């Protein structure tokens, strides 16, 4: 089934993890895609080549999603290559758990989250919506966090929840602003197995989290990708301003 046949989709932060999973499923569902990345050009090219092998048109474009000018550059590159943008997925997020982010102060982490996850999402929505309005159609899917609603203890969860709660509020307000031409929704992942989680899976913290999930397993990027495809496709044509928790029933 090709639910996204001949659609043009931009996926930010798509060189690995959830973003790469979304790119893979979009391609198999018939979309031509732009794989956005920040620093991992090699990983982005792997995603590109993998999905080109399915007969899709795929390009990689570097852009820092905390930089409004870079966002506009990404939009312009896409329009020059494909002529339109049907779907935009705001998946890129600040990494506050590994590398330089791991050693940053709490306020530095908060600033990174605000600049990329919140302001980057808002800037991208504002900018790409102008193109979509001119086209007369478009779909935007933002990325949240299920525990921004339910809460979770710790300093990193506090600042992450605050940022993603703001994204949810923006998503709902923006959906009311840009309809009916543009549909805007959000997915809110729970505990998903990415490279960072895989390295720490046997630690007591993760084993305790596993026990809390009614479906008895952690999620995988494909679980998130399926929800994003649903929101991007005509199957959700009467859905706007909503957030879908993808967390195995955790409440």
Short mmCIF file of C-alpha atoms in Angstrom, two decimals:
data_model
loop_
_atom_site.label_atom_id
_atom_site.label_comp_id
_atom_site.label_asym_id
_atom_site.label_seq_id
_atom_site.Cartn_x
_atom_site.Cartn_y
_atom_site.Cartn_z
CA UNK A 1 0.00 0.00 0.00
CA UNK A 2 1.37 3.42 -0.99
CA UNK A 3 -0.37 5.82 1.37
CA UNK A 4 2.04 8.63 0.47
CA UNK A 5 2.36 7.97 -3.26
CA UNK A 6 4.09 10.84 -5.11
CA UNK A 7 4.18 13.05 -2.01
CA UNK A 8 7.19 15.25 -1.29
CA UNK A 9 8.26 15.03 2.35
CA UNK A 10 10.91 16.78 4.44
CA UNK A 11 12.02 14.97 7.59
CA UNK A 12 14.28 16.91 9.92
CA UNK A 13 16.86 15.07 12.00
CA UNK A 14 16.57 12.05 9.73
CA UNK A 15 20.11 10.66 9.66
CA UNK A 16 19.48 8.12 12.44
CA UNK A 17 17.02 6.86 15.04
CA UNK A 18 13.38 7.84 14.79
CA UNK A 19 13.99 10.21 11.89
CA UNK A 20 15.68 7.54 9.79
CA UNK A 21 12.84 5.15 10.62
CA UNK A 22 10.32 7.71 9.40
CA UNK A 23 12.31 8.23 6.20
CA UNK A 24 12.41 4.49 5.51
CA UNK A 25 8.66 4.04 5.95
CA UNK A 26 7.80 7.18 3.99
CA UNK A 27 9.86 5.87 1.10
CA UNK A 28 8.19 2.46 1.18
CA UNK A 29 4.82 4.24 1.20
CA UNK A 30 5.67 6.05 -2.04
CA UNK A 31 7.04 9.42 -0.92
CA UNK A 32 10.08 11.23 -2.29
CA UNK A 33 12.01 12.56 0.67
CA UNK A 34 14.50 15.13 1.90
CA UNK A 35 16.73 13.76 4.65
CA UNK A 36 17.79 16.66 6.84
CA UNK A 37 20.83 16.30 9.09
CA UNK A 38 22.99 18.51 11.28
CA UNK A 39 26.45 16.90 11.41
CA UNK A 40 26.08 13.22 10.43
CA UNK A 41 26.51 13.52 6.66
CA UNK A 42 27.75 9.93 6.35
CA UNK A 43 24.71 8.55 8.16
CA UNK A 44 22.41 10.75 6.11
CA UNK A 45 23.92 9.42 2.88
CA UNK A 46 23.32 5.86 4.09
CA UNK A 47 19.63 6.71 4.58
CA UNK A 48 19.56 8.34 1.14
CA UNK A 49 21.11 5.37 -0.68
CA UNK A 50 18.92 2.87 1.16
CA UNK A 51 15.76 4.62 0.05
CA UNK A 52 16.94 5.40 -3.45
CA UNK A 53 17.19 1.64 -3.90
CA UNK A 54 13.40 1.54 -3.53
CA UNK A 55 13.09 3.73 -6.60
CA UNK A 56 12.38 6.96 -4.75
CA UNK A 57 13.92 10.39 -5.27
CA UNK A 58 15.87 11.16 -2.12
CA UNK A 59 18.34 13.89 -1.22
CA UNK A 60 20.19 14.89 1.95
CA UNK A 61 20.33 18.54 3.03
CA UNK A 62 22.36 19.87 5.94
CA UNK A 63 20.60 22.46 8.08
CA UNK A 64 20.72 23.49 11.74
CA UNK A 65 17.09 23.53 12.87
CA UNK A 66 17.87 26.07 15.58
CA UNK A 67 18.79 28.58 12.86
CA UNK A 68 15.91 30.27 11.02
CA UNK A 69 18.09 31.09 8.01
CA UNK A 70 19.14 27.45 7.75
CA UNK A 71 15.49 26.39 7.89
CA UNK A 72 14.68 28.72 5.01
CA UNK A 73 17.66 27.30 3.12
CA UNK A 74 16.27 23.79 3.62
CA UNK A 75 12.88 24.86 2.31
CA UNK A 76 14.42 26.58 -0.71
CA UNK A 77 16.60 23.56 -1.53
CA UNK A 78 13.56 21.31 -1.41
CA UNK A 79 11.53 23.58 -3.67
CA UNK A 80 14.37 23.82 -6.18
CA UNK A 81 14.70 20.02 -6.29
CA UNK A 82 11.06 18.93 -6.08
CA UNK A 83 8.91 22.00 -6.74
CA UNK A 84 6.67 21.66 -3.69
CA UNK A 85 6.47 20.41 -0.10
CA UNK A 86 3.49 18.20 0.78
CA UNK A 87 4.65 16.94 4.18
CA UNK A 88 6.99 18.39 6.80
CA UNK A 89 8.05 16.37 9.87
CA UNK A 90 9.70 18.32 12.70
CA UNK A 91 11.71 15.46 14.18
CA UNK A 92 15.04 17.21 14.91
CA UNK A 93 15.83 17.74 18.56
CA UNK A 94 18.70 18.88 20.75
CA UNK A 95 20.90 16.09 22.13
CA UNK A 96 21.28 16.77 25.85
CA UNK A 97 22.17 13.19 26.80
CA UNK A 98 25.36 12.42 24.86
CA UNK A 99 28.49 14.19 23.59
CA UNK A 100 28.79 17.86 24.47
CA UNK A 101 25.18 17.97 25.61
CA UNK A 102 25.84 15.46 28.37
CA UNK A 103 28.35 17.76 30.08
CA UNK A 104 26.41 21.00 29.63
CA UNK A 105 24.87 22.81 32.58
CA UNK A 106 21.13 22.52 33.14
CA UNK A 107 20.56 26.04 31.81
CA UNK A 108 22.69 25.32 28.76
CA UNK A 109 20.62 22.19 28.10
CA UNK A 110 17.42 24.17 28.52
CA UNK A 111 18.65 26.76 26.04
CA UNK A 112 19.51 24.03 23.52
CA UNK A 113 16.04 22.50 23.88
CA UNK A 114 14.33 25.86 23.52
CA UNK A 115 16.37 26.80 20.45
CA UNK A 116 15.97 23.49 18.58
CA UNK A 117 12.92 21.64 19.87
CA UNK A 118 10.68 24.64 20.50
CA UNK A 119 11.88 27.66 18.52
CA UNK A 120 13.11 25.45 15.67
CA UNK A 121 9.70 23.79 15.44
CA UNK A 122 7.91 27.14 15.50
CA UNK A 123 10.21 28.71 12.91
CA UNK A 124 9.88 25.69 10.61
CA UNK A 125 6.09 25.69 10.91
CA UNK A 126 5.84 29.41 10.23
CA UNK A 127 8.18 29.26 7.25
CA UNK A 128 6.96 26.11 5.52
CA UNK A 129 3.31 27.04 6.07
CA UNK A 130 3.80 30.00 3.71
CA UNK A 131 4.77 27.57 0.96
CA UNK A 132 1.93 25.22 1.83
CA UNK A 133 -0.61 28.06 1.86
CA UNK A 134 0.50 29.07 -1.63
CA UNK A 135 0.09 25.45 -2.75
CA UNK A 136 -3.33 25.20 -1.12
CA UNK A 137 -2.40 22.11 0.89
CA UNK A 138 0.11 20.60 3.29
CA UNK A 139 0.62 18.45 6.36
CA UNK A 140 2.92 19.13 9.32
CA UNK A 141 3.76 16.61 12.03
CA UNK A 142 5.55 17.80 15.17
CA UNK A 143 7.38 15.70 17.74
CA UNK A 144 6.47 15.71 21.43
CA UNK A 145 7.06 13.49 24.46
CA UNK A 146 4.40 11.46 26.24
CA UNK A 147 5.81 12.18 29.70
CA UNK A 148 5.49 15.92 29.18
CA UNK A 149 1.83 15.26 30.00
CA UNK A 150 2.19 12.64 32.73
CA UNK A 151 5.41 13.90 34.31
CA UNK A 152 8.65 12.15 35.25
CA UNK A 153 11.12 12.95 38.01
CA UNK A 154 14.59 14.36 37.37
CA UNK A 155 16.15 17.58 36.16
CA UNK A 156 16.46 16.57 32.48
CA UNK A 157 12.82 15.41 32.36
CA UNK A 158 11.76 18.75 33.85
CA UNK A 159 13.30 20.84 31.09
CA UNK A 160 12.42 18.35 28.36
CA UNK A 161 8.80 18.19 29.51
CA UNK A 162 8.56 21.97 29.68
CA UNK A 163 9.83 22.29 26.12
CA UNK A 164 7.66 19.56 24.64
CA UNK A 165 4.56 20.81 26.49
CA UNK A 166 5.14 24.13 24.77
CA UNK A 167 5.37 22.32 21.42
CA UNK A 168 2.00 20.70 22.13
CA UNK A 169 0.39 24.04 22.96
CA UNK A 170 1.84 25.59 19.83
CA UNK A 171 0.70 22.64 17.68
CA UNK A 172 -2.90 23.04 18.81
CA UNK A 173 -2.93 26.81 18.35
CA UNK A 174 -1.16 26.64 14.99
CA UNK A 175 -3.57 23.98 13.70
CA UNK A 176 -6.45 26.37 14.38
CA UNK A 177 -4.59 29.13 12.57
CA UNK A 178 -3.61 27.44 9.30
CA UNK A 179 -6.57 25.17 8.60
CA UNK A 180 -8.25 24.12 6.42
CA UNK A 181 -5.43 24.14 3.86
CA UNK A 182 -2.85 22.75 6.29
CA UNK A 183 -3.28 19.99 8.87
CA UNK A 184 -0.98 20.06 11.90
CA UNK A 185 -0.67 17.25 14.45
CA UNK A 186 1.89 15.78 16.83
CA UNK A 187 3.17 12.39 17.91
CA UNK A 188 4.46 11.90 21.46
CA UNK A 189 6.89 8.97 21.73
CA UNK A 190 7.43 7.08 24.95
CA UNK A 191 10.46 4.90 25.68
CA UNK A 192 11.92 4.14 22.25
CA UNK A 193 14.99 2.00 21.51
CA UNK A 194 17.55 4.26 19.85
CA UNK A 195 21.34 3.98 19.87
CA UNK A 196 21.62 5.67 23.28
CA UNK A 197 18.94 3.47 24.84
CA UNK A 198 20.42 0.30 23.34
CA UNK A 199 23.73 0.96 25.07
CA UNK A 200 22.00 1.28 28.44
CA UNK A 201 19.19 -1.26 28.11
CA UNK A 202 20.43 -3.61 30.83
CA UNK A 203 20.75 -0.91 33.45
CA UNK A 204 18.23 -1.03 36.33
CA UNK A 205 16.69 2.30 35.26
CA UNK A 206 15.57 0.89 31.91
CA UNK A 207 14.50 -2.43 33.36
CA UNK A 208 12.28 -0.57 35.81
CA UNK A 209 10.75 1.45 32.96
CA UNK A 210 10.06 -1.74 31.02
CA UNK A 211 8.01 -3.11 33.92
CA UNK A 212 5.77 -0.03 33.77
CA UNK A 213 4.77 -0.50 30.12
CA UNK A 214 1.49 -2.45 29.73
CA UNK A 215 2.49 -3.90 26.35
CA UNK A 216 5.68 -5.31 27.88
CA UNK A 217 8.26 -3.91 25.46
CA UNK A 218 10.06 -0.74 24.50
CA UNK A 219 9.06 0.97 21.29
CA UNK A 220 11.14 1.00 18.12
CA UNK A 221 11.46 3.76 15.50
CA UNK A 222 9.04 1.89 13.23
CA UNK A 223 6.30 2.33 15.86
CA UNK A 224 6.69 6.10 15.66
CA UNK A 225 7.01 6.04 11.87
CA UNK A 226 3.68 4.22 11.50
CA UNK A 227 1.92 6.95 13.46
CA UNK A 228 3.61 9.70 11.45
CA UNK A 229 2.61 8.06 8.16
CA UNK A 230 -0.98 7.88 9.42
CA UNK A 231 -0.96 11.58 10.30
CA UNK A 232 0.69 12.51 7.00
CA UNK A 233 -1.73 10.48 4.87
CA UNK A 234 -5.35 10.95 3.85
CA UNK A 235 -6.29 8.35 6.46
CA UNK A 236 -6.23 11.19 9.00
CA UNK A 237 -7.86 13.81 6.77
CA UNK A 238 -10.25 14.89 9.56
CA UNK A 239 -7.59 15.06 12.28
CA UNK A 240 -5.95 18.35 13.28
CA UNK A 241 -4.45 19.82 16.44
CA UNK A 242 -4.11 16.41 18.07
CA UNK A 243 -1.29 14.53 19.78
CA UNK A 244 -0.97 10.74 19.68
CA UNK A 245 0.94 9.00 22.47
CA UNK A 246 3.04 6.10 21.16
CA UNK A 247 4.13 4.50 24.41
CA UNK A 248 2.75 1.00 24.79
CA UNK A 249 -0.10 2.13 27.03
CA UNK A 250 2.05 3.83 29.68
CA UNK A 251 0.03 6.36 31.68
#
